[in-house]
Structure formats: C-alpha cells, structure tokens
C-alpha atoms as an extended CHARMM CRD file, in Angstrom:
* protein
*
       201  EXT
         1         1  UNK       CA            139.1020000000      -49.6640000000      417.1520000000  PROA      1               0.0000000000
         2         2  UNK       CA            141.3450000000      -51.9360000000      415.0980000000  PROA      2               0.0000000000
         3         3  UNK       CA            138.7200000000      -54.7110000000      415.0610000000  PROA      3               0.0000000000
         4         4  UNK       CA            136.1370000000      -52.1950000000      413.8400000000  PROA      4               0.0000000000
         5         5  UNK       CA            138.4200000000      -51.1280000000      410.9700000000  PROA      5               0.0000000000
         6         6  UNK       CA            139.1420000000      -54.7830000000      410.1650000000  PROA      6               0.0000000000
         7         7  UNK       CA            135.4190000000      -55.4880000000      409.8410000000  PROA      7               0.0000000000
         8         8  UNK       CA            135.0800000000      -52.6380000000      407.3450000000  PROA      8               0.0000000000
         9         9  UNK       CA            138.2250000000      -53.0290000000      405.2930000000  PROA      9               0.0000000000
        10        10  UNK       CA            139.3710000000      -56.5420000000      406.1850000000  PROA      10              0.0000000000
        11        11  UNK       CA            142.6310000000      -57.5520000000      407.8350000000  PROA      11              0.0000000000
        12        12  UNK       CA            145.9370000000      -56.5770000000      406.2480000000  PROA      12              0.0000000000
        13        13  UNK       CA            146.4100000000      -60.1530000000      405.0210000000  PROA      13              0.0000000000
        14        14  UNK       CA            142.9820000000      -60.1140000000      403.3650000000  PROA      14              0.0000000000
        15        15  UNK       CA            143.6770000000      -56.7430000000      401.7650000000  PROA      15              0.0000000000
        16        16  UNK       CA            147.0910000000      -57.8900000000      400.5270000000  PROA      16              0.0000000000
        17        17  UNK       CA            145.5810000000      -61.0650000000      399.0800000000  PROA      17              0.0000000000
        18        18  UNK       CA            142.8170000000      -59.1300000000      397.3270000000  PROA      18              0.0000000000
        19        19  UNK       CA            145.4000000000      -56.7380000000      395.9120000000  PROA      19              0.0000000000
        20        20  UNK       CA            147.5660000000      -59.6390000000      394.7170000000  PROA      20              0.0000000000
        21        21  UNK       CA            144.5750000000      -61.2460000000      393.0000000000  PROA      21              0.0000000000
        22        22  UNK       CA            143.6780000000      -57.9620000000      391.3280000000  PROA      22              0.0000000000
        23        23  UNK       CA            147.2170000000      -57.3710000000      390.0560000000  PROA      23              0.0000000000
        24        24  UNK       CA            147.5480000000      -61.0040000000      388.9830000000  PROA      24              0.0000000000
        25        25  UNK       CA            144.3220000000      -60.7090000000      386.9900000000  PROA      25              0.0000000000
        26        26  UNK       CA            145.6160000000      -57.5480000000      385.3190000000  PROA      26              0.0000000000
        27        27  UNK       CA            148.8260000000      -59.3480000000      384.3630000000  PROA      27              0.0000000000
        28        28  UNK       CA            146.7920000000      -62.1410000000      382.7690000000  PROA      28              0.0000000000
        29        29  UNK       CA            144.4990000000      -59.7330000000      380.8890000000  PROA      29              0.0000000000
        30        30  UNK       CA            147.4130000000      -57.6830000000      379.5530000000  PROA      30              0.0000000000
        31        31  UNK       CA            148.9110000000      -60.8160000000      378.0410000000  PROA      31              0.0000000000
        32        32  UNK       CA            145.6030000000      -62.2310000000      376.8430000000  PROA      32              0.0000000000
        33        33  UNK       CA            144.8070000000      -59.1230000000      374.7960000000  PROA      33              0.0000000000
        34        34  UNK       CA            147.8400000000      -56.9050000000      374.4140000000  PROA      34              0.0000000000
        35        35  UNK       CA            146.7700000000      -53.4140000000      373.3890000000  PROA      35              0.0000000000
        36        36  UNK       CA            150.1870000000      -52.4760000000      371.9970000000  PROA      36              0.0000000000
        37        37  UNK       CA            150.1950000000      -55.4000000000      369.5490000000  PROA      37              0.0000000000
        38        38  UNK       CA            146.5730000000      -54.7660000000      368.5860000000  PROA      38              0.0000000000
        39        39  UNK       CA            147.1510000000      -51.0410000000      368.0100000000  PROA      39              0.0000000000
        40        40  UNK       CA            150.2350000000      -51.6160000000      365.8770000000  PROA      40              0.0000000000
        41        41  UNK       CA            148.4120000000      -54.2370000000      363.8330000000  PROA      41              0.0000000000
        42        42  UNK       CA            145.4320000000      -51.9520000000      363.1780000000  PROA      42              0.0000000000
        43        43  UNK       CA            147.7020000000      -49.1350000000      361.9960000000  PROA      43              0.0000000000
        44        44  UNK       CA            149.0730000000      -51.2830000000      359.1750000000  PROA      44              0.0000000000
        45        45  UNK       CA            147.5310000000      -52.9170000000      356.1370000000  PROA      45              0.0000000000
        46        46  UNK       CA            148.5020000000      -56.4960000000      356.9270000000  PROA      46              0.0000000000
        47        47  UNK       CA            145.8150000000      -58.4930000000      355.1870000000  PROA      47              0.0000000000
        48        48  UNK       CA            148.3010000000      -61.2440000000      354.4410000000  PROA      48              0.0000000000
        49        49  UNK       CA            148.5690000000      -61.8670000000      358.1990000000  PROA      49              0.0000000000
        50        50  UNK       CA            144.9510000000      -61.1700000000      359.1160000000  PROA      50              0.0000000000
        51        51  UNK       CA            143.8120000000      -64.7880000000      359.4270000000  PROA      51              0.0000000000
        52        52  UNK       CA            146.7160000000      -65.7650000000      361.6820000000  PROA      52              0.0000000000
        53        53  UNK       CA            146.2350000000      -62.6440000000      363.7960000000  PROA      53              0.0000000000
        54        54  UNK       CA            142.5070000000      -63.2600000000      364.2310000000  PROA      54              0.0000000000
        55        55  UNK       CA            143.1310000000      -66.9110000000      365.0850000000  PROA      55              0.0000000000
        56        56  UNK       CA            145.7530000000      -65.8220000000      367.6180000000  PROA      56              0.0000000000
        57        57  UNK       CA            143.2760000000      -63.4720000000      369.3100000000  PROA      57              0.0000000000
        58        58  UNK       CA            140.4450000000      -66.0040000000      369.2580000000  PROA      58              0.0000000000
        59        59  UNK       CA            142.6040000000      -68.6550000000      370.8940000000  PROA      59              0.0000000000
        60        60  UNK       CA            143.8560000000      -66.2150000000      373.5230000000  PROA      60              0.0000000000
        61        61  UNK       CA            140.3500000000      -65.1130000000      374.4400000000  PROA      61              0.0000000000
        62        62  UNK       CA            139.3120000000      -68.6930000000      375.2170000000  PROA      62              0.0000000000
        63        63  UNK       CA            141.9290000000      -68.9390000000      377.9680000000  PROA      63              0.0000000000
        64        64  UNK       CA            140.9420000000      -68.7270000000      381.6210000000  PROA      64              0.0000000000
        65        65  UNK       CA            143.3500000000      -67.3730000000      384.1960000000  PROA      65              0.0000000000
        66        66  UNK       CA            142.9990000000      -70.3260000000      386.5840000000  PROA      66              0.0000000000
        67        67  UNK       CA            142.7350000000      -73.0990000000      383.9750000000  PROA      67              0.0000000000
        68        68  UNK       CA            145.9200000000      -75.0110000000      383.2310000000  PROA      68              0.0000000000
        69        69  UNK       CA            146.9480000000      -75.6450000000      379.6260000000  PROA      69              0.0000000000
        70        70  UNK       CA            149.6670000000      -77.8650000000      378.1160000000  PROA      70              0.0000000000
        71        71  UNK       CA            153.0950000000      -76.2330000000      378.1490000000  PROA      71              0.0000000000
        72        72  UNK       CA            153.3330000000      -77.0400000000      374.4360000000  PROA      72              0.0000000000
        73        73  UNK       CA            150.3500000000      -74.7390000000      373.7970000000  PROA      73              0.0000000000
        74        74  UNK       CA            151.8910000000      -71.9350000000      375.8580000000  PROA      74              0.0000000000
        75        75  UNK       CA            155.1060000000      -72.1380000000      373.8390000000  PROA      75              0.0000000000
        76        76  UNK       CA            153.2280000000      -72.3280000000      370.5260000000  PROA      76              0.0000000000
        77        77  UNK       CA            151.2990000000      -69.2080000000      371.5120000000  PROA      77              0.0000000000
        78        78  UNK       CA            154.5400000000      -67.4930000000      372.4850000000  PROA      78              0.0000000000
        79        79  UNK       CA            156.0230000000      -68.3590000000      369.0960000000  PROA      79              0.0000000000
        80        80  UNK       CA            152.9810000000      -66.8870000000      367.3100000000  PROA      80              0.0000000000
        81        81  UNK       CA            153.1790000000      -63.7560000000      369.4390000000  PROA      81              0.0000000000
        82        82  UNK       CA            156.8230000000      -63.1280000000      368.5380000000  PROA      82              0.0000000000
        83        83  UNK       CA            156.2580000000      -63.8400000000      364.8420000000  PROA      83              0.0000000000
        84        84  UNK       CA            153.3160000000      -61.4130000000      364.7360000000  PROA      84              0.0000000000
        85        85  UNK       CA            155.4790000000      -58.6650000000      366.1830000000  PROA      85              0.0000000000
        86        86  UNK       CA            158.1630000000      -59.4430000000      363.6060000000  PROA      86              0.0000000000
        87        87  UNK       CA            155.5960000000      -59.2050000000      360.8030000000  PROA      87              0.0000000000
        88        88  UNK       CA            154.1500000000      -55.9350000000      362.0950000000  PROA      88              0.0000000000
        89        89  UNK       CA            157.3780000000      -54.0920000000      362.9090000000  PROA      89              0.0000000000
        90        90  UNK       CA            159.3410000000      -55.6030000000      360.0260000000  PROA      90              0.0000000000
        91        91  UNK       CA            162.9090000000      -54.2290000000      359.8100000000  PROA      91              0.0000000000
        92        92  UNK       CA            162.5110000000      -52.0730000000      362.9230000000  PROA      92              0.0000000000
        93        93  UNK       CA            162.3150000000      -55.0490000000      365.2520000000  PROA      93              0.0000000000
        94        94  UNK       CA            165.1060000000      -57.4720000000      366.0840000000  PROA      94              0.0000000000
        95        95  UNK       CA            164.7040000000      -60.5300000000      368.2510000000  PROA      95              0.0000000000
        96        96  UNK       CA            166.4640000000      -63.8720000000      368.5910000000  PROA      96              0.0000000000
        97        97  UNK       CA            164.6190000000      -66.6410000000      370.3610000000  PROA      97              0.0000000000
        98        98  UNK       CA            165.2200000000      -70.2750000000      371.1510000000  PROA      98              0.0000000000
        99        99  UNK       CA            162.3080000000      -72.5010000000      372.1360000000  PROA      99              0.0000000000
       100       100  UNK       CA            162.5780000000      -76.2190000000      372.9190000000  PROA      100             0.0000000000
       101       101  UNK       CA            161.5930000000      -78.6580000000      370.1820000000  PROA      101             0.0000000000
       102       102  UNK       CA            160.7700000000      -81.5750000000      372.4590000000  PROA      102             0.0000000000
       103       103  UNK       CA            158.3090000000      -80.5470000000      375.1530000000  PROA      103             0.0000000000
       104       104  UNK       CA            157.4390000000      -82.6950000000      378.1510000000  PROA      104             0.0000000000
       105       105  UNK       CA            153.7230000000      -83.2650000000      378.9340000000  PROA      105             0.0000000000
       106       106  UNK       CA            153.6040000000      -80.5270000000      381.5620000000  PROA      106             0.0000000000
       107       107  UNK       CA            150.8450000000      -78.0810000000      382.4580000000  PROA      107             0.0000000000
       108       108  UNK       CA            151.1260000000      -74.3220000000      383.0030000000  PROA      108             0.0000000000
       109       109  UNK       CA            148.7590000000      -71.4420000000      383.6560000000  PROA      109             0.0000000000
       110       110  UNK       CA            148.2270000000      -69.4520000000      380.4350000000  PROA      110             0.0000000000
       111       111  UNK       CA            150.5090000000      -66.5190000000      379.5910000000  PROA      111             0.0000000000
       112       112  UNK       CA            152.8720000000      -67.1670000000      382.4990000000  PROA      112             0.0000000000
       113       113  UNK       CA            155.8450000000      -66.7030000000      380.1540000000  PROA      113             0.0000000000
       114       114  UNK       CA            154.6000000000      -63.5430000000      378.4460000000  PROA      114             0.0000000000
       115       115  UNK       CA            155.0520000000      -60.5340000000      380.7770000000  PROA      115             0.0000000000
       116       116  UNK       CA            158.8530000000      -60.3200000000      380.8210000000  PROA      116             0.0000000000
       117       117  UNK       CA            158.8850000000      -60.6370000000      377.0260000000  PROA      117             0.0000000000
       118       118  UNK       CA            156.2390000000      -57.9160000000      376.7950000000  PROA      118             0.0000000000
       119       119  UNK       CA            158.4210000000      -55.7960000000      379.0500000000  PROA      119             0.0000000000
       120       120  UNK       CA            161.4240000000      -56.3100000000      376.7610000000  PROA      120             0.0000000000
       121       121  UNK       CA            159.4320000000      -55.4790000000      373.6160000000  PROA      121             0.0000000000
       122       122  UNK       CA            157.6950000000      -52.3930000000      374.9600000000  PROA      122             0.0000000000
       123       123  UNK       CA            160.3320000000      -50.9730000000      377.2950000000  PROA      123             0.0000000000
       124       124  UNK       CA            163.6130000000      -52.2890000000      375.9140000000  PROA      124             0.0000000000
       125       125  UNK       CA            165.7040000000      -51.1920000000      372.9440000000  PROA      125             0.0000000000
       126       126  UNK       CA            165.1980000000      -53.5430000000      369.9800000000  PROA      126             0.0000000000
       127       127  UNK       CA            165.2440000000      -51.5050000000      366.7650000000  PROA      127             0.0000000000
       128       128  UNK       CA            168.8760000000      -52.1940000000      365.7660000000  PROA      128             0.0000000000
       129       129  UNK       CA            170.1900000000      -55.4830000000      364.4360000000  PROA      129             0.0000000000
       130       130  UNK       CA            173.2370000000      -55.3600000000      366.7080000000  PROA      130             0.0000000000
       131       131  UNK       CA            171.0640000000      -55.1870000000      369.8180000000  PROA      131             0.0000000000
       132       132  UNK       CA            168.2550000000      -57.7410000000      369.5140000000  PROA      132             0.0000000000
       133       133  UNK       CA            166.0380000000      -59.0130000000      372.2750000000  PROA      133             0.0000000000
       134       134  UNK       CA            167.3170000000      -62.4540000000      373.2480000000  PROA      134             0.0000000000
       135       135  UNK       CA            164.9870000000      -65.1450000000      374.5530000000  PROA      135             0.0000000000
       136       136  UNK       CA            165.9130000000      -68.6490000000      375.6000000000  PROA      136             0.0000000000
       137       137  UNK       CA            163.4940000000      -71.2230000000      377.0040000000  PROA      137             0.0000000000
       138       138  UNK       CA            164.6610000000      -74.5320000000      378.4470000000  PROA      138             0.0000000000
       139       139  UNK       CA            162.8190000000      -77.3980000000      380.1110000000  PROA      139             0.0000000000
       140       140  UNK       CA            164.5870000000      -79.4440000000      382.7620000000  PROA      140             0.0000000000
       141       141  UNK       CA            162.6360000000      -82.2300000000      384.4360000000  PROA      141             0.0000000000
       142       142  UNK       CA            159.4630000000      -80.4650000000      385.6380000000  PROA      142             0.0000000000
       143       143  UNK       CA            160.8500000000      -76.9390000000      385.4100000000  PROA      143             0.0000000000
       144       144  UNK       CA            160.5680000000      -74.3590000000      382.6640000000  PROA      144             0.0000000000
       145       145  UNK       CA            163.3800000000      -71.8310000000      382.6430000000  PROA      145             0.0000000000
       146       146  UNK       CA            163.3230000000      -68.6540000000      380.5520000000  PROA      146             0.0000000000
       147       147  UNK       CA            165.9120000000      -65.9110000000      380.0830000000  PROA      147             0.0000000000
       148       148  UNK       CA            165.0400000000      -62.6210000000      378.3900000000  PROA      148             0.0000000000
       149       149  UNK       CA            167.5800000000      -59.8690000000      377.7940000000  PROA      149             0.0000000000
       150       150  UNK       CA            167.5810000000      -56.6160000000      375.8750000000  PROA      150             0.0000000000
       151       151  UNK       CA            169.6300000000      -53.5080000000      375.3290000000  PROA      151             0.0000000000
       152       152  UNK       CA            168.7870000000      -50.8900000000      377.9450000000  PROA      152             0.0000000000
       153       153  UNK       CA            166.5050000000      -48.0870000000      376.8120000000  PROA      153             0.0000000000
       154       154  UNK       CA            168.1530000000      -45.0080000000      378.3260000000  PROA      154             0.0000000000
       155       155  UNK       CA            164.8820000000      -43.0970000000      378.1640000000  PROA      155             0.0000000000
       156       156  UNK       CA            163.5550000000      -45.4040000000      380.9010000000  PROA      156             0.0000000000
       157       157  UNK       CA            164.9440000000      -45.0170000000      384.4140000000  PROA      157             0.0000000000
       158       158  UNK       CA            164.4170000000      -48.6360000000      385.5200000000  PROA      158             0.0000000000
       159       159  UNK       CA            162.9750000000      -51.3120000000      383.2390000000  PROA      159             0.0000000000
       160       160  UNK       CA            162.4650000000      -53.5930000000      386.2230000000  PROA      160             0.0000000000
       161       161  UNK       CA            160.2170000000      -51.1300000000      388.0210000000  PROA      161             0.0000000000
       162       162  UNK       CA            156.9130000000      -51.0240000000      386.1550000000  PROA      162             0.0000000000
       163       163  UNK       CA            153.4720000000      -52.5890000000      386.1780000000  PROA      163             0.0000000000
       164       164  UNK       CA            154.4780000000      -55.4210000000      383.8150000000  PROA      164             0.0000000000
       165       165  UNK       CA            156.9930000000      -56.6780000000      386.3620000000  PROA      165             0.0000000000
       166       166  UNK       CA            155.0500000000      -55.8580000000      389.5310000000  PROA      166             0.0000000000
       167       167  UNK       CA            151.7840000000      -57.4450000000      388.3650000000  PROA      167             0.0000000000
       168       168  UNK       CA            153.7160000000      -60.4760000000      387.0870000000  PROA      168             0.0000000000
       169       169  UNK       CA            155.3340000000      -60.9630000000      390.4990000000  PROA      169             0.0000000000
       170       170  UNK       CA            151.8840000000      -61.1170000000      392.0820000000  PROA      170             0.0000000000
       171       171  UNK       CA            150.6360000000      -63.6500000000      389.5520000000  PROA      171             0.0000000000
       172       172  UNK       CA            153.6560000000      -65.8650000000      390.1480000000  PROA      172             0.0000000000
       173       173  UNK       CA            153.0270000000      -65.7060000000      393.9040000000  PROA      173             0.0000000000
       174       174  UNK       CA            149.3520000000      -66.6010000000      393.4480000000  PROA      174             0.0000000000
       175       175  UNK       CA            149.8350000000      -69.5840000000      391.1440000000  PROA      175             0.0000000000
       176       176  UNK       CA            153.3050000000      -70.8180000000      392.1310000000  PROA      176             0.0000000000
       177       177  UNK       CA            153.8630000000      -69.5110000000      395.6980000000  PROA      177             0.0000000000
       178       178  UNK       CA            156.6180000000      -72.0220000000      396.4970000000  PROA      178             0.0000000000
       179       179  UNK       CA            157.5140000000      -72.9570000000      392.9500000000  PROA      179             0.0000000000
       180       180  UNK       CA            159.0670000000      -70.0120000000      391.1710000000  PROA      180             0.0000000000
       181       181  UNK       CA            162.1770000000      -67.8660000000      391.0460000000  PROA      181             0.0000000000
       182       182  UNK       CA            162.3080000000      -64.4880000000      389.3090000000  PROA      182             0.0000000000
       183       183  UNK       CA            165.6320000000      -62.6910000000      389.0070000000  PROA      183             0.0000000000
       184       184  UNK       CA            166.1550000000      -59.2820000000      387.4630000000  PROA      184             0.0000000000
       185       185  UNK       CA            169.5830000000      -57.8650000000      386.6740000000  PROA      185             0.0000000000
       186       186  UNK       CA            170.5180000000      -54.6460000000      384.9540000000  PROA      186             0.0000000000
       187       187  UNK       CA            173.6220000000      -52.6440000000      384.1770000000  PROA      187             0.0000000000
       188       188  UNK       CA            174.2610000000      -49.6040000000      382.0000000000  PROA      188             0.0000000000
       189       189  UNK       CA            173.9310000000      -51.6670000000      378.8050000000  PROA      189             0.0000000000
       190       190  UNK       CA            171.7750000000      -54.7560000000      379.3680000000  PROA      190             0.0000000000
       191       191  UNK       CA            168.5530000000      -55.6130000000      381.1630000000  PROA      191             0.0000000000
       192       192  UNK       CA            167.9700000000      -59.2860000000      381.9220000000  PROA      192             0.0000000000
       193       193  UNK       CA            165.0560000000      -61.1230000000      383.5090000000  PROA      193             0.0000000000
       194       194  UNK       CA            165.1510000000      -64.8250000000      384.3390000000  PROA      194             0.0000000000
       195       195  UNK       CA            162.1900000000      -66.8680000000      385.5320000000  PROA      195             0.0000000000
       196       196  UNK       CA            162.0220000000      -70.5070000000      386.6050000000  PROA      196             0.0000000000
       197       197  UNK       CA            158.6620000000      -72.1550000000      387.2540000000  PROA      197             0.0000000000
       198       198  UNK       CA            158.1560000000      -75.6110000000      388.7620000000  PROA      198             0.0000000000
       199       199  UNK       CA            155.3380000000      -77.3160000000      386.8570000000  PROA      199             0.0000000000
       200       200  UNK       CA            153.1450000000      -80.3690000000      387.2950000000  PROA      200             0.0000000000
       201       201  UNK       CA            152.3620000000      -82.9880000000      384.6710000000  PROA      201             0.0000000000
C-alpha cells in the first residue's frame, strides 16, 4: 500500500524537497518584486525618485534564482532598497544601516540578504526615531554576516513565525545546505535575526 501511495505522491523526501523548492522560490520572488514597496510607491507622487525606482525594478527582474551574482551587486541592491523605503516613508521610517565599503570578490545568490530586512520593515516597529531598525553587514574571509534588529511590534504575536522567515529558511537550506547559520532571538522589547552565509569566490 505504501509503495502505491509513493508512486502517486512521491516519497516523503521527494515531497519535502518539492515543498522546500516551492517555498524557496516564493522567498526569491517576494524579494525580487516586493508588493509592499511597490504599493507604497504607487500611492505617492514621487516623480523625483521615479527613474531610480524603475531602474531598481528593472535590475531586480533580470535576476534568476539559481544564478550567482557578485556580492557587491547584492549589497548595492540592498542599499537602493533601503534608500527607496526611506524616500517613500519619509519621517515615518527610521533605520540605521552599516554596509562594508571594501567588498571581497565573492558570489552570492540574489536577494539572500533581503528577507530578514523585509521582515523587520513590514512586521517590526520602526516609526519612531528612538527605535530604528538596525542593520549591520560584515564580511570575514569568505563569509557574509548580517544582523538585523528592531523594536518589537506588540500587535504581532511572534515576528519570527511567519512566511518571510519560514520561506527564507527553505531557501537557505536549498542553496547553502551546509554553509549557513540563522539565529533568531526575541524578548519583550527587541527582535533580532542574525544570518551567516559561507560564500565562494
């Protein structure tokens, strides 16, 4: 009976792998074209930023999930993403970020650093100057290390339990099965996510 079911639905390993690929693809697509950013942009008359926003989208849409890009391009894209949010939300958005100036010639899969920042922006508390999102990216040898923290949004039960985080975990497992660490910590005031990815040149 079990072999008959396996022939129809596949083994548990095959099903789990297919599910991981599906969730990993969703994580990529959510970062490639973020609906929240697009919706907020369209609600405002931001012609002064239109060319940079369009260029940002065009570049993102050329990315392929399984095609490596230079780490320098990933970080440049991340910088643009943050600056666009700052332009759109203006005084209602507070974020401090530190990106490395000198970047080693390493390769990374596109948008691997985005989901936990998206989670902080969309699910964290960031509208007061005293409680900004804090982002720090460091490169050590062939590792990229990123810390993201934000003030807890008390309207959300658990910021670490949502599709941003769950789909991201699957994508990390698919692309860096033995080469990543993701740690999530939370208390009554602060949510913090830390990811380390081992890269290749």
